[in-house]
mmCIF file with all atom_site columns, C-alpha atoms in Angstrom:
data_model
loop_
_atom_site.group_PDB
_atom_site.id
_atom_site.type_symbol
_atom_site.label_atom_id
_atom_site.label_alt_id
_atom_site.label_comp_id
_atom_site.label_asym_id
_atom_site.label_entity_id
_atom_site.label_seq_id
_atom_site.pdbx_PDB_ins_code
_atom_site.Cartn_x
_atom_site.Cartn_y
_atom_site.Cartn_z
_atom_site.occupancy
_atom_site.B_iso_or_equiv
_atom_site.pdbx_formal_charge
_atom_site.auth_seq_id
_atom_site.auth_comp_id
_atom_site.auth_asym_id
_atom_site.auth_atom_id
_atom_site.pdbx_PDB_model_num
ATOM 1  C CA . UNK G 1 1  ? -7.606  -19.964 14.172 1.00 74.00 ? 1  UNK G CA 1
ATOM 2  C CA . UNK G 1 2  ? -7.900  -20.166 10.767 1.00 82.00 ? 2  UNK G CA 1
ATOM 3  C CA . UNK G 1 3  ? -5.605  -19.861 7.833  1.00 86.00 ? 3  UNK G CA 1
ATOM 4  C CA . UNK G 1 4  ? -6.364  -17.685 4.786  1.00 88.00 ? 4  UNK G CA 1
ATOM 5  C CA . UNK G 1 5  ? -4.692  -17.415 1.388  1.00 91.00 ? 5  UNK G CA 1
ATOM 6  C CA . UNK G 1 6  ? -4.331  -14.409 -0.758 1.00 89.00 ? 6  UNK G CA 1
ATOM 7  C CA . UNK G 1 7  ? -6.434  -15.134 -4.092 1.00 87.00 ? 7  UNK G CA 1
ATOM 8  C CA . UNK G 1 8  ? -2.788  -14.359 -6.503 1.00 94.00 ? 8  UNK G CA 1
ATOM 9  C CA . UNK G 1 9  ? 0.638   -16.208 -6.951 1.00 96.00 ? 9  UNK G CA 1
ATOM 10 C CA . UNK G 1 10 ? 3.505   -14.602 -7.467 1.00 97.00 ? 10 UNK G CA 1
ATOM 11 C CA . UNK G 1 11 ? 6.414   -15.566 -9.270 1.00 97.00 ? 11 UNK G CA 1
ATOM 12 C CA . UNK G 1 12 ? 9.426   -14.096 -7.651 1.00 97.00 ? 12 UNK G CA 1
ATOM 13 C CA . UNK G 1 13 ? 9.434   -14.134 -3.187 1.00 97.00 ? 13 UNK G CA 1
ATOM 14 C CA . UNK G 1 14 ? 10.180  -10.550 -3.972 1.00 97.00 ? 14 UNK G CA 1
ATOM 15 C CA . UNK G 1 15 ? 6.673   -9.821  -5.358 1.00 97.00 ? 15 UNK G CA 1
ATOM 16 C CA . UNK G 1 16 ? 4.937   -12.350 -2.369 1.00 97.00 ? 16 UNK G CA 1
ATOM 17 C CA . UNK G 1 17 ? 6.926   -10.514 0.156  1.00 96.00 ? 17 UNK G CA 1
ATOM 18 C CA . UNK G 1 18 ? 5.398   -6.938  -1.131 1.00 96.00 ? 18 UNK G CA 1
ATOM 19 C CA . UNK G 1 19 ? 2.040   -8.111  -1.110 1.00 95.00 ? 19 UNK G CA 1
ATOM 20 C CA . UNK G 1 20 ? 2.364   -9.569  2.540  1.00 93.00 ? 20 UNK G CA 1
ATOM 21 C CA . UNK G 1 21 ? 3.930   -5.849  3.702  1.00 92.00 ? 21 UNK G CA 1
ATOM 22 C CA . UNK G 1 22 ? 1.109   -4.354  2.137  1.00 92.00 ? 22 UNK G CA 1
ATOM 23 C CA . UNK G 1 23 ? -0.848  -6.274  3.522  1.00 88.00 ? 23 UNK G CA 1
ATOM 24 C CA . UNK G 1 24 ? 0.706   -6.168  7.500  1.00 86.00 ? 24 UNK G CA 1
ATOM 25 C CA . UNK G 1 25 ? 0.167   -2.156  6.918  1.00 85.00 ? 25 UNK G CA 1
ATOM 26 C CA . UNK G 1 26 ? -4.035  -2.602  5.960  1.00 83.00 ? 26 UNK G CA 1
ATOM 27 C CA . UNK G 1 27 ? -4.192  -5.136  8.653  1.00 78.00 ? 27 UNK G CA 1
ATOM 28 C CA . UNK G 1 28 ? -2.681  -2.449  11.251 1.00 77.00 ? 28 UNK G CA 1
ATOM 29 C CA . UNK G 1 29 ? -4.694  0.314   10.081 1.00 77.00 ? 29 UNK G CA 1
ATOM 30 C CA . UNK G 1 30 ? -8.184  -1.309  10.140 1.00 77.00 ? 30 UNK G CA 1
ATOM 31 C CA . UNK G 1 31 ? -7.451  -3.156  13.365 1.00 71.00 ? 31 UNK G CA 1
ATOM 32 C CA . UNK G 1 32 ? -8.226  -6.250  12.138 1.00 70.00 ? 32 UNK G CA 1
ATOM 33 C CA . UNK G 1 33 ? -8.143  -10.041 13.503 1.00 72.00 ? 33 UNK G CA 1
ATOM 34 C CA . UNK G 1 34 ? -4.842  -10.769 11.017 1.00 73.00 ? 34 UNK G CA 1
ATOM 35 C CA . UNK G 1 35 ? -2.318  -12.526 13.869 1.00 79.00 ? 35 UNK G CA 1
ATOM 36 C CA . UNK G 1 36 ? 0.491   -13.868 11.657 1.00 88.00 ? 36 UNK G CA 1
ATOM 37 C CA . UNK G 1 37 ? 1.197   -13.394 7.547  1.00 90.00 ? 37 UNK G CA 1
ATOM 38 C CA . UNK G 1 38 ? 3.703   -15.826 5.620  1.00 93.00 ? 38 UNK G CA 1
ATOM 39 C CA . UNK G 1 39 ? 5.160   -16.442 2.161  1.00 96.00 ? 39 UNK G CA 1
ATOM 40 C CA . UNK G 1 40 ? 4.840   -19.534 0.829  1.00 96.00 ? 40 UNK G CA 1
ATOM 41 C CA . UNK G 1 41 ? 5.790   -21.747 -1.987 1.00 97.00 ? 41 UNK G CA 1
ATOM 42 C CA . UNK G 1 42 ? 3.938   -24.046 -3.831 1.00 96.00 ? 42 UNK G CA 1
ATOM 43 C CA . UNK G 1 43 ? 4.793   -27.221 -5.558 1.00 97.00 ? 43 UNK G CA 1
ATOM 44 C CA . UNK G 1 44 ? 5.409   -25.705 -9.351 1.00 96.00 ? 44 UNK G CA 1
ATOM 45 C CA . UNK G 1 45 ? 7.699   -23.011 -7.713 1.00 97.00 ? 45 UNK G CA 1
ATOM 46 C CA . UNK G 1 46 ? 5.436   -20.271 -7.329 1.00 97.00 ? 46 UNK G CA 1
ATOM 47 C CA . UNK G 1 47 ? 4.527   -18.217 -4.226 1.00 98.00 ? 47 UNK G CA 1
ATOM 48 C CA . UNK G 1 48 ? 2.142   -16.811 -2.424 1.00 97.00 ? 48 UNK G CA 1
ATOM 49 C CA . UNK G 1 49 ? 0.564   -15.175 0.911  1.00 96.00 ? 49 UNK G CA 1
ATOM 50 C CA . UNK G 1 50 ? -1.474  -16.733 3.944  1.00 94.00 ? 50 UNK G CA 1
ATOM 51 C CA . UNK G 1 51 ? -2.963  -15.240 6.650  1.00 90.00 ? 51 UNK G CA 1
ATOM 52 C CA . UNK G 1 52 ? -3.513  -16.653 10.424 1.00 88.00 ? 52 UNK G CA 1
ATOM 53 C CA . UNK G 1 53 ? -6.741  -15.211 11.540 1.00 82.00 ? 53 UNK G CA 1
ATOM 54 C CA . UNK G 1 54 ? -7.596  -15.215 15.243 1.00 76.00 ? 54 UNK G CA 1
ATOM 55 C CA . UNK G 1 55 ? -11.358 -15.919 16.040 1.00 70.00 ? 55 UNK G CA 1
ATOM 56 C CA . UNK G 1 56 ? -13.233 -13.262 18.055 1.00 62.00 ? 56 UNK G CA 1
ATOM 57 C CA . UNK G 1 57 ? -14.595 -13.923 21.592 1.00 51.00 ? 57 UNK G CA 1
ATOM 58 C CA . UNK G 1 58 ? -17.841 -12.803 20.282 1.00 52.00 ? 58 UNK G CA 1
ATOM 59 C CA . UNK G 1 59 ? -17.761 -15.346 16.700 1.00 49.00 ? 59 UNK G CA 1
ATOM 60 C CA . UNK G 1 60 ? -16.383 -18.418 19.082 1.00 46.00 ? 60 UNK G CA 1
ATOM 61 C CA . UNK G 1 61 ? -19.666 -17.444 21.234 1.00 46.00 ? 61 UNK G CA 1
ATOM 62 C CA . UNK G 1 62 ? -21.745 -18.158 18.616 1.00 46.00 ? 62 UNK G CA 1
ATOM 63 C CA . UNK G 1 63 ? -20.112 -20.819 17.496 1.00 49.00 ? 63 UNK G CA 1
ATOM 64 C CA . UNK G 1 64 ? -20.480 -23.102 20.574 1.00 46.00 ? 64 UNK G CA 1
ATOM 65 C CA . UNK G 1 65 ? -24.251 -22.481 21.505 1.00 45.00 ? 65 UNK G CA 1
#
């Protein structure tokens, strides 16, 4: 699994945790690998979005031979 971070910080939790609903709602409508999202906040205050992405069977297959 592997985390991903949404390329914008936000200034307010408010803003981070409208981003992350939007993006729970594309996530669920193109069926994607997306198994967790989180706000987080960086050292200088600001915050932001990360994704946990589950690997496929079929990319870990490829992967290992």
């Amino acid at each position: 699994m592997t985390w991903v971070y949404d390329s914008k910080l936000y200034d307010t939790k408010f803003e981070a945790s409208c981003r992350m609903a939007r993006l729970e709602d594309a996530a669920e409508a193109s069926s994607s690998n997306a198994r967790y999202l989180s706000v987080f906040q960086t050292r200088s205050g600001r915050y932001g979005v990360k994704i946990l992405l589950a690997q496929d069977s079929s990319e870990s297959e490829r992967c290992s031979k």
